[in-house]
Coordinates of C-alpha atoms and ligand atoms in Angstrom, one line a residue:
X1 CA 6.3 -43.5 19.6
X2 CA 9.8 -43.7 19.1
X3 CA 12.8 -40.9 18.9
X4 CA 12.3 -40.9 15.0
X5 CA 8.7 -40.6 14.7
X6 CA 8.0 -38.2 17.6
X7 CA 7.6 -35.0 15.7
X8 CA 8.8 -33.1 19.0
X9 CA 12.3 -34.7 18.7
X10 CA 14.1 -32.7 16.1
X11 CA 17.1 -34.6 14.3
X12 CA 20.1 -32.2 14.1
X13 CA 20.9 -31.6 10.3
X14 CA 24.8 -32.5 10.0
X15 CA 26.7 -31.4 7.3
X16 CA 29.6 -32.8 5.9
X17 CA 31.9 -29.8 7.4
X18 CA 30.4 -30.5 10.9
X19 CA 31.4 -34.2 10.5
X20 CA 34.9 -33.6 9.2
X21 CA 35.5 -31.4 12.3
X22 CA 34.3 -34.2 14.5
X23 CA 36.4 -36.7 12.6
X24 CA 39.6 -34.6 12.5
X25 CA 39.8 -35.0 16.2
X26 CA 41.2 -38.2 15.6
X27 CA 44.4 -36.4 13.9
X28 CA 46.2 -35.0 16.9
X29 CA 47.9 -31.9 15.9
X30 CA 45.7 -31.4 12.7
X31 CA 44.1 -28.3 13.9
X32 CA 41.8 -27.6 11.3
X33 CA 43.8 -28.1 8.4
X34 CA 42.4 -31.6 7.5
X35 CA 38.8 -30.1 7.6
X36 CA 40.3 -27.2 5.1
X37 CA 41.8 -29.6 2.8
X38 CA 38.4 -31.6 2.8
X39 CA 36.4 -28.8 2.0
X40 CA 38.4 -28.2 -1.0
X41 CA 37.4 -31.5 -2.4
X42 CA 33.5 -30.7 -1.3
X43 CA 33.6 -27.2 -3.1
X44 CA 35.2 -28.6 -6.1
X45 CA 32.7 -31.6 -6.3
X46 CA 29.6 -29.2 -6.0
X47 CA 31.1 -27.1 -9.0
X48 CA 31.5 -30.5 -11.0
X49 CA 27.9 -31.7 -10.1
X50 CA 26.7 -28.3 -11.2
X51 CA 28.2 -28.8 -14.6
X52 CA 27.0 -32.3 -14.7
X53 CA 23.6 -31.2 -14.4
X54 CA 24.0 -28.6 -17.3
X55 CA 25.8 -31.1 -19.5
X56 CA 22.6 -31.2 -21.8
X57 CA 22.0 -27.8 -22.0
X58 CA 25.4 -26.5 -23.0
X59 CA 27.8 -27.2 -25.7
X60 CA 30.0 -29.0 -23.0
X61 CA 28.9 -32.4 -24.4
X62 CA 31.1 -34.3 -26.6
X63 CA 34.9 -34.9 -27.2
X64 CA 37.4 -32.2 -26.9
X65 CA 39.6 -34.3 -29.1
X66 CA 42.8 -34.5 -26.9
X67 CA 44.2 -37.7 -25.7
X68 CA 45.1 -38.2 -21.9
X69 CA 47.9 -40.0 -20.7
X70 CA 46.0 -43.4 -20.8
X71 CA 45.4 -43.1 -24.8
X72 CA 41.8 -42.5 -24.4
X73 CA 39.9 -39.3 -25.8
X74 CA 39.1 -36.8 -23.0
X75 CA 35.9 -35.1 -22.8
X76 CA 35.1 -31.5 -21.9
X77 CA 33.9 -32.7 -18.4
X78 CA 37.1 -34.5 -17.9
X79 CA 39.1 -31.6 -18.5
X80 CA 37.0 -29.3 -16.4
X81 CA 36.6 -31.7 -13.6
X82 CA 40.4 -31.8 -13.4
X83 CA 41.0 -28.0 -13.5
X84 CA 38.4 -27.4 -10.8
X85 CA 39.9 -29.8 -8.3
X86 CA 43.5 -28.7 -9.1
X87 CA 42.2 -25.3 -8.6
X88 CA 40.4 -25.8 -5.4
X89 CA 43.2 -27.9 -3.6
X90 CA 46.2 -26.3 -4.9
X91 CA 45.2 -23.1 -2.8
X92 CA 45.1 -25.5 0.4
X93 CA 48.4 -24.8 2.2
X94 CA 48.3 -28.2 3.7
X95 CA 48.6 -30.1 0.2
X96 CA 52.1 -30.5 -1.1
X97 CA 51.0 -32.9 -4.0
X98 CA 48.4 -33.4 -6.5
X99 CA 48.0 -36.3 -8.6
X100 CA 45.3 -37.2 -11.1
X101 CA 44.2 -39.2 -13.9
X102 CA 44.3 -36.4 -16.5
X103 CA 48.0 -35.4 -15.6
X104 CA 50.7 -37.4 -16.6
X105 CA 52.9 -36.3 -13.5
X106 CA 52.4 -35.8 -9.9
X107 CA 52.1 -31.8 -9.3
X108 CA 54.0 -30.4 -6.6
X109 CA 52.3 -27.4 -5.2
X110 CA 53.5 -24.4 -3.0
X111 CA 56.8 -25.5 -3.8
X112 CA 56.3 -28.3 -1.6
X113 CA 56.2 -26.2 1.4
X114 CA 57.3 -27.3 4.9
X115 CA 53.9 -27.1 6.1
X116 CA 52.6 -29.3 3.5
X117 CA 51.5 -32.5 4.9
X118 CA 49.5 -34.0 2.3
X119 CA 49.0 -35.5 -0.9
X120 CA 45.6 -35.9 -3.0
X121 CA 45.4 -38.2 -5.7
X122 CA 41.7 -38.5 -7.6
X123 CA 40.1 -39.3 -10.6
X124 CA 38.2 -36.2 -11.5
X125 CA 35.6 -37.7 -13.7
X126 CA 34.8 -41.3 -13.5
X127 CA 32.9 -43.0 -15.8
X128 CA 32.8 -40.3 -18.6
X129 CA 31.6 -42.6 -21.5
X130 CA 28.5 -42.2 -19.6
X131 CA 28.1 -38.6 -19.8
X132 CA 26.6 -38.0 -23.0
X133 CA 23.8 -40.7 -22.1
X134 CA 22.9 -39.1 -18.8
X135 CA 24.3 -42.1 -17.0
X136 CA 25.7 -41.6 -13.5
X137 CA 29.6 -40.5 -13.2
X138 CA 31.4 -39.7 -10.2
X139 CA 34.8 -38.6 -8.6
X140 CA 37.1 -40.4 -6.7
X141 CA 39.7 -38.9 -4.2
X142 CA 42.5 -40.5 -2.0
X143 CA 44.5 -38.7 0.7
X144 CA 48.0 -39.6 1.9
X145 CA 50.5 -38.1 4.4
X146 CA 53.7 -36.9 3.2
X147 CA 56.1 -39.7 3.8
X148 CA 59.0 -38.9 6.0
X149 CA 62.4 -38.0 4.5
X150 CA 60.9 -37.6 1.1
X151 CA 62.6 -34.6 -0.7
X152 CA 60.6 -32.0 -2.5
X153 CA 61.8 -32.8 -6.0
X154 CA 60.3 -36.1 -6.0
X155 CA 56.4 -35.3 -5.8
X156 CA 55.9 -39.0 -7.1
X157 CA 57.3 -40.5 -3.8
X158 CA 54.2 -38.8 -2.0
X159 CA 51.7 -40.9 -3.6
X160 CA 53.8 -44.1 -4.5
X161 CA 52.6 -45.6 -1.1
X162 CA 50.4 -48.4 -0.5
X163 CA 46.6 -48.0 0.0
X164 CA 46.5 -49.3 3.5
X165 CA 48.2 -46.0 4.8
X166 CA 45.6 -43.9 3.2
X167 CA 44.2 -41.5 5.6
X168 CA 41.1 -40.5 4.2
X169 CA 39.5 -41.8 0.9
X170 CA 36.0 -41.2 -0.6
X171 CA 34.1 -40.6 -3.8
X172 CA 31.2 -38.4 -5.3
X173 CA 28.3 -40.0 -7.5
X174 CA 26.5 -37.7 -9.7
X175 CA 23.4 -39.7 -10.1
X176 CA 19.8 -39.2 -9.5
X177 CA 21.1 -37.1 -6.5
X178 CA 24.7 -36.1 -5.6
X179 CA 25.9 -38.0 -2.9
X180 CA 29.3 -38.0 -1.0
X181 CA 30.7 -40.9 0.7
X182 CA 34.1 -40.7 2.6
X183 CA 36.0 -42.2 5.7
X184 CA 38.9 -41.2 7.6
X185 CA 39.3 -44.9 8.8
X186 CA 36.4 -44.2 11.2
X187 CA 33.6 -46.0 9.3
X188 CA 31.8 -44.7 6.2
X189 CA 29.5 -42.1 6.1
X190 CA 27.4 -40.8 3.0
X191 CA 26.3 -37.1 2.5
X192 CA 23.5 -36.2 0.1
X193 CA 23.7 -32.6 -1.5
X194 CA 20.7 -30.8 -0.7
X195 CA 20.8 -28.5 -4.1
X196 CA 18.4 -26.0 -2.3
X197 CA 20.9 -24.9 -0.1
X198 CA 24.2 -26.4 -1.5
X199 CA 25.1 -28.5 1.6
X200 CA 25.8 -32.3 1.8
X201 CA 23.8 -33.4 4.7
X202 CA 24.6 -36.6 6.4
X203 CA 22.2 -39.1 5.0
X204 CA 23.9 -42.3 5.1
X205 CA 25.8 -42.5 8.8
X206 CA 28.0 -45.8 9.2
X207 CA 27.3 -47.7 6.3
X208 CA 28.0 -51.3 6.7
X209 CA 28.1 -53.4 3.6
X210 CA 25.3 -56.5 3.8
X211 CA 26.9 -59.8 4.4
X212 CA 25.8 -61.1 0.9
X213 CA 23.9 -59.5 -1.7
X214 CA 21.7 -59.8 -4.9
X215 CA 24.2 -58.7 -7.8
X216 CA 27.4 -59.3 -9.4
X217 CA 28.6 -56.6 -11.5
X218 CA 31.2 -57.2 -14.2
X219 CA 31.4 -56.3 -18.1
X220 CA 30.2 -59.8 -19.1
X221 CA 31.3 -58.8 -22.8
X222 CA 35.2 -59.8 -22.0
X223 CA 34.0 -63.0 -20.4
X224 CA 36.0 -65.0 -22.9
X225 CA 39.3 -63.5 -22.1
X226 CA 38.7 -63.6 -18.1
X227 CA 41.0 -66.3 -16.2
X228 CA 39.1 -69.6 -15.9
X229 CA 38.5 -69.3 -12.2
X230 CA 36.6 -65.8 -12.9
X231 CA 34.5 -67.6 -15.4
X232 CA 33.8 -70.3 -13.0
X233 CA 33.0 -68.1 -10.1
X234 CA 30.6 -66.1 -12.2
X235 CA 28.8 -69.1 -13.3
X236 CA 28.5 -70.6 -9.7
X237 CA 27.0 -67.1 -8.6
X238 CA 24.6 -67.4 -11.3
X239 CA 23.8 -70.8 -11.1
X240 CA 22.8 -70.7 -7.5
X241 CA 26.0 -72.1 -5.8
X242 CA 25.9 -69.5 -3.2
X243 CA 22.4 -69.7 -1.5
X244 CA 20.6 -67.8 -4.4
X245 CA 20.9 -67.1 -8.3
X246 CA 22.5 -63.9 -8.6
X247 CA 21.0 -61.2 -11.1
X248 CA 23.7 -58.8 -12.7
X249 CA 24.0 -55.2 -13.1
X250 CA 26.8 -53.0 -14.9
X251 CA 26.5 -49.4 -15.0
X252 CA 30.0 -48.9 -16.6
X253 CA 31.2 -46.1 -14.2
X254 CA 33.1 -47.9 -11.6
X255 CA 32.0 -45.5 -8.6
X256 CA 28.4 -46.0 -9.2
X257 CA 28.8 -49.7 -9.6
X258 CA 30.7 -49.6 -6.4
X259 CA 28.0 -47.3 -4.6
X260 CA 25.2 -49.8 -5.4
X261 CA 27.6 -52.6 -4.2
X262 CA 28.5 -50.7 -0.9
X263 CA 24.7 -50.2 -0.3
X264 CA 22.9 -53.5 -1.8
X265 CA 26.0 -55.9 -1.2
X266 CA 27.1 -58.2 -3.7
X267 CA 30.4 -58.2 -5.8
X268 CA 32.0 -56.0 -8.6
X269 CA 34.8 -57.3 -10.6
X270 CA 37.2 -56.1 -13.2
X271 CA 39.3 -58.8 -14.1
X272 CA 42.4 -58.9 -16.4
X273 CA 41.3 -59.3 -19.7
X274 CA 43.1 -59.9 -23.3
X275 CA 43.3 -56.2 -23.9
X276 CA 44.0 -55.1 -20.4
X277 CA 46.2 -58.2 -18.7
X278 CA 46.4 -55.9 -15.3
X279 CA 42.7 -55.0 -15.3
X280 CA 41.6 -51.8 -16.7
X281 CA 41.3 -49.5 -13.4
X282 CA 43.8 -47.5 -11.9
X283 CA 45.1 -48.5 -8.6
X284 CA 46.1 -45.0 -6.8
X285 CA 43.0 -43.1 -7.4
X286 CA 40.3 -45.9 -8.5
X287 CA 41.0 -49.1 -6.5
X288 CA 42.7 -47.9 -3.4
X289 CA 39.8 -45.3 -2.2
X290 CA 37.2 -48.1 -3.2
X291 CA 39.3 -51.0 -1.4
X292 CA 39.5 -48.7 1.7
X293 CA 35.9 -47.9 1.7
X294 CA 35.0 -51.5 1.2
X295 CA 37.0 -52.5 4.2
X296 CA 35.8 -49.8 6.4
X297 CA 32.1 -51.0 5.7
X298 CA 33.0 -54.7 6.5
X299 CA 33.6 -56.0 3.1
X300 CA 36.8 -57.1 1.1
X301 CA 38.9 -56.3 -1.9
X302 CA 41.7 -58.1 -3.6
X303 CA 43.4 -57.9 -7.0
X304 CA 42.3 -61.6 -7.3
X305 CA 45.7 -62.5 -5.4
X306 CA 46.4 -59.9 -2.8
X307 CA 44.7 -57.5 -0.4
X308 CA 44.4 -54.3 -3.1
X309 CA 45.4 -51.8 0.0
X310 CA 48.8 -54.0 0.5
X311 CA 50.0 -53.4 -3.2
X312 CA 52.9 -51.1 -3.3
X313 CA 52.6 -49.0 -6.2
X314 CA 55.7 -48.6 -8.9
X315 CA 53.8 -45.8 -10.9
X316 CA 51.0 -43.2 -10.8
X317 CA 48.9 -44.5 -13.3
X318 CA 49.5 -48.4 -12.8
X319 CA 46.5 -50.5 -13.2
X320 CA 45.0 -53.1 -11.1
X321 CA 42.6 -56.1 -11.5
X322 CA 39.8 -55.8 -8.7
X323 CA 37.1 -58.0 -6.9
X324 CA 35.3 -56.0 -4.3
X325 CA 32.4 -57.0 -2.4
X326 CA 30.6 -58.5 0.5
X327 CA 32.0 -61.0 2.9
X328 CA 30.0 -63.8 1.4
X329 CA 30.9 -63.1 -2.0
X330 CA 34.5 -62.1 -1.4
X331 CA 35.1 -65.5 0.7
X332 CA 33.6 -67.6 -2.1
X333 CA 35.9 -65.9 -4.6
X334 CA 39.0 -66.5 -2.6
X335 CA 38.1 -70.5 -2.7
X336 CA 37.8 -70.2 -6.4
X337 CA 41.0 -68.2 -6.6
X338 CA 42.8 -70.5 -4.1
X339 CA 42.0 -73.5 -6.2
X340 CA 43.3 -72.1 -9.1
X341 CA 46.8 -71.3 -7.6
Ligands
LIG401 P1 37.3 -43.2 -16.7 O1 36.1 -42.5 -17.1 O2 37.8 -42.4 -15.3 O3 38.3 -43.3 -17.5 O4 36.8 -44.4 -15.8 C1 36.2 -45.6 -16.7 C2 36.4 -46.8 -15.9 C3 35.4 -47.1 -15.0 O5 34.5 -46.1 -14.6 C4 34.3 -48.2 -15.6 O6 34.2 -49.2 -14.2 C5 35.2 -48.9 -16.3 O7 36.1 -47.8 -17.0 C6 34.2 -49.4 -17.7 O8 35.3 -50.0 -18.4 P2 34.6 -51.1 -19.7 O9 34.0 -50.4 -20.6 O10 36.0 -51.6 -20.0 O11 33.7 -52.0 -18.9
LIG402 MN1 37.7 -43.7 -13.8
LIG403 MN1 38.3 -40.5 -15.3

């Protein structure tokens, strides 16, 4: 009988809050401020998940009618999720700047007090076109340290940093269960929300992406406008060029598509297309957190040419193509990409 099956051995239950307290020992001088910051995210995402679970039962469904900075119609839950995150985070005194998919500008909080060391960037609700049809949606977040010498009237400069300097990143998937996945640069850990006690419980410690997976994940409706090497690469996977014939999965919520890729392996792509020559996904709050987690779990993320985490952003809402996945698929992608150069 091993420890796991021996009923006499009780596994400790570890909440995300306990885990963060352990992890923040890696930040000398952080003295609790980092766990307090992250507790703002866990609280907000619990509130968002409660609303998501109620979506079919209230008048929250449907379009609000306003257009966000991306030119997309916002839905009630986009706005609610944004307000909840801003509300829960702006009272954390360690945070000086917030930037969100739903706000055109970065927001300076506490007048950028001297004690504020962090900026948080987030997509409050990812995959929002899936809300009305009961399909998984999520939240992504990225945490950056305030750069030296940046003045308080320049909140943008707090967040226009390459993803390689993120000090933490993560996401929550509101799926068949609610799961929070995060990293502070020391591996990737997943916590499932136990709704009966309202706590995120460690369920997936030290996640490693499989070396190779069964699926590729891409919106193939845009296939005709993908660059040729993307088309050839996908054909190659489908035709068994990489040991087996791939199957495909595409949810249309990046967080959920990536979560599957993280656990099962494979590759997720959002290439440049005719209507989105820079891809569709946003660098700061979609691609960067995903790329950070992928690398921490042993995977790779590129924009087709460069490591995603090396891109120096120029604007908060800038887009990037992304290809992210397991070692085997990513090495093969790089082969196709380099032959095309
Ligand atoms: P958001 O709901 O935050 O605007 O993000 C939607 C994104 C992303 O979740 C997903 O991967 C992608 O849109 C799907 O786009 P297509 O419908 O073009 O495939
Ligand atoms: Mn999104
Ligand atoms: Mn969104």
